[in-house]
Tab-separated table of C-alpha atoms in Angstrom:
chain	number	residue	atom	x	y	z
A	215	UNK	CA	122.951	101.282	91.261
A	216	UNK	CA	121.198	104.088	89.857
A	217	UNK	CA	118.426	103.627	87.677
A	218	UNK	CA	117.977	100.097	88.836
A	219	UNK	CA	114.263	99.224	90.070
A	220	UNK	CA	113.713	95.722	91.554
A	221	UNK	CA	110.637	93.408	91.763
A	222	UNK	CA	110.144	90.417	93.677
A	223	UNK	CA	109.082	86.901	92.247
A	224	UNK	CA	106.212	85.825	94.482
A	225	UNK	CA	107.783	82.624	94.844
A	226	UNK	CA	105.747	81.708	97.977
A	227	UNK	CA	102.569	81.094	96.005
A	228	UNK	CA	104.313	78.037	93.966
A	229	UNK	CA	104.414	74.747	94.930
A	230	UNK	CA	107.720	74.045	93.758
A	231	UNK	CA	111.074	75.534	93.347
A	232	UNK	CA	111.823	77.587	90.283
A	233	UNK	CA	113.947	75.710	87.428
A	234	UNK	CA	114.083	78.369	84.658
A	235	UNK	CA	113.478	81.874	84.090
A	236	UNK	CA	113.627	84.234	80.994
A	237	UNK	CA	113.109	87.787	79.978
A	238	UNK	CA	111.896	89.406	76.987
A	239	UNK	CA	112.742	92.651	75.338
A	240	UNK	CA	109.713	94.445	77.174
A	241	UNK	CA	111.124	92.789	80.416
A	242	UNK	CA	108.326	90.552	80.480
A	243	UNK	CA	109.087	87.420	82.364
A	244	UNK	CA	108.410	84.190	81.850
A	245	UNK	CA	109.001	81.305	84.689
A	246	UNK	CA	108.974	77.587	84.638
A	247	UNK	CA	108.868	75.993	87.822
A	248	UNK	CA	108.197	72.178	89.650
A	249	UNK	CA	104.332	72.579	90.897
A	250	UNK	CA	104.498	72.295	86.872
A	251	UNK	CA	103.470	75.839	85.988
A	252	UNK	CA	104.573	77.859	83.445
A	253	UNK	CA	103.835	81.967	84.429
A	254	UNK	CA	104.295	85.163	82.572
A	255	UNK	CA	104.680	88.453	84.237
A	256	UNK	CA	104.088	91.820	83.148
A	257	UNK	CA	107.234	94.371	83.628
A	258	UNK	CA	105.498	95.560	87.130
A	259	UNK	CA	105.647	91.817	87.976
A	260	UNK	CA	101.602	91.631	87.891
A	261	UNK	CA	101.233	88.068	86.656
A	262	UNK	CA	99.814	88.014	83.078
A	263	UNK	CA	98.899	84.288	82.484
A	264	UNK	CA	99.642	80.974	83.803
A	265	UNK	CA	99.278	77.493	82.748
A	266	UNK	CA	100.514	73.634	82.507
A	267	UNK	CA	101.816	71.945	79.970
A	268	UNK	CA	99.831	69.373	77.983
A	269	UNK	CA	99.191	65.907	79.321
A	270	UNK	CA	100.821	66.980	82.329
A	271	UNK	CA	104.097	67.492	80.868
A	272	UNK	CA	106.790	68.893	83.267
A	273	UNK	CA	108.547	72.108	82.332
A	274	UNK	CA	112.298	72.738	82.673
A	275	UNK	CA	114.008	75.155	81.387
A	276	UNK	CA	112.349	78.114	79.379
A	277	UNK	CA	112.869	80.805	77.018
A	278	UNK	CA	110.701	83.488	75.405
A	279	UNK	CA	111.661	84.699	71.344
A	280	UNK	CA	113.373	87.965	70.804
A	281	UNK	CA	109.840	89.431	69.771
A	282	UNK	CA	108.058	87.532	72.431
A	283	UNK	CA	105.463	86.072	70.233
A	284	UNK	CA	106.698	82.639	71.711
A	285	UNK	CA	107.832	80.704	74.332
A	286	UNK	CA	109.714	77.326	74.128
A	287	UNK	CA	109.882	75.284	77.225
A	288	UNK	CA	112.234	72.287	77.716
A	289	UNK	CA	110.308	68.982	78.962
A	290	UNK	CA	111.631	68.103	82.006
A	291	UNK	CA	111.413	64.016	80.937
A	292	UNK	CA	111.011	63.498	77.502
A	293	UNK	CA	113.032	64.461	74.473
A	294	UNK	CA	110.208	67.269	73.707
A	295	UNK	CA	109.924	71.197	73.054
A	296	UNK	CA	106.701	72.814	73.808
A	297	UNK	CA	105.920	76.086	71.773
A	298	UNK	CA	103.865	78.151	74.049
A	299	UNK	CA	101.933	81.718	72.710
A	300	UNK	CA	103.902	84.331	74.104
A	301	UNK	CA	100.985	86.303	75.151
A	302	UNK	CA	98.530	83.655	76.625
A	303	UNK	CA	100.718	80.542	77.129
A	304	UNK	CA	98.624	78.350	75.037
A	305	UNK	CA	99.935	75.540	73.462
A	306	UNK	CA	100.913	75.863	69.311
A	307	UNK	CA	102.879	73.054	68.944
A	308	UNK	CA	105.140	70.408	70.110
A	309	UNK	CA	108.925	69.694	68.875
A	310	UNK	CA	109.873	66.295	69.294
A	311	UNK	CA	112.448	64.122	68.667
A	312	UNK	CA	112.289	60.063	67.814
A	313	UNK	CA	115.245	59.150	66.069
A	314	UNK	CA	116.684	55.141	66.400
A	315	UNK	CA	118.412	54.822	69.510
A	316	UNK	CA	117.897	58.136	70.576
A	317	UNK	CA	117.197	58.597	74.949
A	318	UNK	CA	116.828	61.219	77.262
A	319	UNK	CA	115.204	64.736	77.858
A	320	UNK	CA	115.381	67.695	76.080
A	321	UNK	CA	115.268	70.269	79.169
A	322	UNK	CA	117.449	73.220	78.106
A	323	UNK	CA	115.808	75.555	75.554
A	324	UNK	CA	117.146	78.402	73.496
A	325	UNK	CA	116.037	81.001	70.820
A	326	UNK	CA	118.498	82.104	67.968
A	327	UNK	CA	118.185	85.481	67.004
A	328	UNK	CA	116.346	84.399	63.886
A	329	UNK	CA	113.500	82.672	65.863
A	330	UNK	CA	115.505	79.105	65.681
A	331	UNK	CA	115.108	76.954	68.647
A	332	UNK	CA	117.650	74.712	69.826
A	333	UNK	CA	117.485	72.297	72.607
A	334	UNK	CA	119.755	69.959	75.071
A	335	UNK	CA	119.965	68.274	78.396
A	336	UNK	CA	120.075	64.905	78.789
A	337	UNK	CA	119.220	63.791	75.586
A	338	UNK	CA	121.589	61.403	73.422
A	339	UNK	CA	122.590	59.523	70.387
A	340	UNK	CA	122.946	56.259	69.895
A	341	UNK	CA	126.745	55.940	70.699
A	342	UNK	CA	125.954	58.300	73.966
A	343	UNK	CA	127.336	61.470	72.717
A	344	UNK	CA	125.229	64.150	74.165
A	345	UNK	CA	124.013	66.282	71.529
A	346	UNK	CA	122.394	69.793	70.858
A	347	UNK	CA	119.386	69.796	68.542
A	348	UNK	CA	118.272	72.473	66.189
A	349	UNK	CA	114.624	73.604	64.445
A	350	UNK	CA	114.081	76.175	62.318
A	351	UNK	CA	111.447	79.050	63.096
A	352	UNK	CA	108.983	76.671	61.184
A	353	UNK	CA	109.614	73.654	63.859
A	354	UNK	CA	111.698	72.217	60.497
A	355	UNK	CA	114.702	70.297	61.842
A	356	UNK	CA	117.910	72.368	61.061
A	357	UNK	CA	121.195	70.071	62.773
A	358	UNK	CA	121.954	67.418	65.565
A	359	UNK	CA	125.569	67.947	67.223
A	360	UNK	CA	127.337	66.419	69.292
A	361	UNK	CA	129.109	68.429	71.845
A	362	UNK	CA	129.548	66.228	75.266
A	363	UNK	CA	130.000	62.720	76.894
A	364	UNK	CA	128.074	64.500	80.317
A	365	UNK	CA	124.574	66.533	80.459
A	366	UNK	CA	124.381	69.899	78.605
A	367	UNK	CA	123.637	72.295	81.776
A	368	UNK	CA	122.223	75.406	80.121
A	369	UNK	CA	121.967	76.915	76.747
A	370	UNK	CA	122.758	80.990	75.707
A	371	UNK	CA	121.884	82.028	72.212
A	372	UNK	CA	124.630	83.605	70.352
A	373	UNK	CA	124.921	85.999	67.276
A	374	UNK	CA	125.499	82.978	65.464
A	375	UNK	CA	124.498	79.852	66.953
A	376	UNK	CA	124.265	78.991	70.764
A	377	UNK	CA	126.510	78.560	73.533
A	378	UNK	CA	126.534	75.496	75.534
A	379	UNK	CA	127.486	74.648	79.117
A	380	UNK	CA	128.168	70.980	80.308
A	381	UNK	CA	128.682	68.519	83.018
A	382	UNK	CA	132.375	67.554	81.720
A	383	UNK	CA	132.764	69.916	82.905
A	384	UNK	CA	132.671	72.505	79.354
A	385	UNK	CA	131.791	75.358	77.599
A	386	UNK	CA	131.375	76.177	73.838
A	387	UNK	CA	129.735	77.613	71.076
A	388	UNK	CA	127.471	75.844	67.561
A	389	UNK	CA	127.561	77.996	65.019
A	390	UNK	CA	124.496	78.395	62.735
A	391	UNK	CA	125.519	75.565	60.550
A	392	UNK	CA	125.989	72.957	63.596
A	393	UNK	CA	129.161	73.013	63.316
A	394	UNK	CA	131.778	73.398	67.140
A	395	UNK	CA	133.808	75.910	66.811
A	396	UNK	CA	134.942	76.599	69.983
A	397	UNK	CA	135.275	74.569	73.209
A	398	UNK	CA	137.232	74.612	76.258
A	399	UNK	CA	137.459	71.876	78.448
A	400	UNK	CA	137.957	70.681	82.028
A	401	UNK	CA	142.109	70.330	82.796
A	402	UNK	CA	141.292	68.116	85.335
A	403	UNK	CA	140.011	64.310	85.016
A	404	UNK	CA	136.603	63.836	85.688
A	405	UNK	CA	136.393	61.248	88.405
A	406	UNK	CA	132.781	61.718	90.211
A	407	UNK	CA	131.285	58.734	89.110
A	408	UNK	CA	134.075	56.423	89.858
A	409	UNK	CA	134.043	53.872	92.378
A	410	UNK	CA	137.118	53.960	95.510
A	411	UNK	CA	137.583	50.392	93.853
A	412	UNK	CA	138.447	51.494	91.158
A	413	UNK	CA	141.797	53.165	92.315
A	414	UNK	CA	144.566	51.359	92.854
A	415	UNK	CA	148.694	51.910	93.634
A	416	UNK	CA	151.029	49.364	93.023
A	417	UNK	CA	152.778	47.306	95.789
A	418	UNK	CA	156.265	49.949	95.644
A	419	UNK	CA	154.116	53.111	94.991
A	420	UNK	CA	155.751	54.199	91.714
A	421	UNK	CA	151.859	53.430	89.572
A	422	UNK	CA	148.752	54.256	90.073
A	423	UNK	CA	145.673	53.034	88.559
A	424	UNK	CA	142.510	55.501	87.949
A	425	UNK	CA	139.305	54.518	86.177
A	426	UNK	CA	138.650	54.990	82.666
């Protein structure tokens, strides 16, 4: 393609495969990866800066603000955002989430247009609805919503809101008020963590019995 120039990510000096990747709007890019390093590169692809997380937190996925004054990155365990500087990857602060009942990690990250972070993965409420969680630019919390009975798989700001991805499998969009609203779903049953027990067919083959 014309006018296309590619780099390569030395990916042979980490210790561990790559689990998320983000661009700014000066094609910097920032890269999480499993050896636990977070790494920014300049547009030439001349690393910049590179650091861990604090007490040897484990980064997942990652994303880098519109401006690129930040960087949020999605804890690969724990139900945690870490705000990173955008230009030196220090730590500012730490998003967390506590709530009654609450499990699971928050490892897909996001940046609204208007510097709000949301955040997903494994996390869930009480009842075991999977849900998307939103801060404000100040780290304020803005919504919880549910979306999913299965892991949210990745996260894609929108105008207005974010779009989600999840295991179900199913896509769909939050607006900026938390609210769903859109969201397609899988047409066919989701059977992969069902036992061969579980299926049965009656003696004269006219019923057959699938897991709930």
């Amino acid at each position: 393609m014309t006018g296309v120039q590619t780099c390569a990510l030395p990916i042979w000096r980490y210790e561990g495969s790559v689990s998320g990747l983000d661009y700014d709007g000066a094609n910097r890019l920032v890269v999480a990866a499993a050896d636990g390093k977070v790494r920014l590169y300049g547009a030439d692809m001349k690393q910049l800066a590179s650091g861990e997380l604090a007490n040897r937190s484990r980064p997942f996925g990652i994303a880098i603000s519109a401006d690129g004054k930040r960087i949020a990155v999605g804890d690969r365990l724990r139900p945690i955002v870490h705000l990173l500087d955008g230009t030196t990857l220090r730590q500012a602060r730490t998003l967390e989430s506590s709530g009654q009942g609450q499990q699971g990690a928050l490892y897909q990250v996001a940046f609204g247009p208007d510097g709000s972070i949301f955040a997903a993965g494994s996390f869930r409420g009480a009842d075991g609805a999977r849900v998307v969680r939103a801060w404000y630019p100040d780290g304020k919390p803005r919504f919880d919503t549910k979306v999913a009975t299965d892991t949210i798989t990745a996260l894609l700001p929108a105008a207005d809101g974010v779009i989600f991805a999840t295991g179900e499998p199913a896509i769909g969009r939050i607006d900026s008020a938390g609210r769903v609203v859109s969201q397609r779903r899988s047409r066919h049953m989701e059977l992969r963590d069902a036992g061969d027990t579980q299926f049965r067919i009656t003696y004269n083959g006219t019923g057959i019995e699938l897991p709930a």
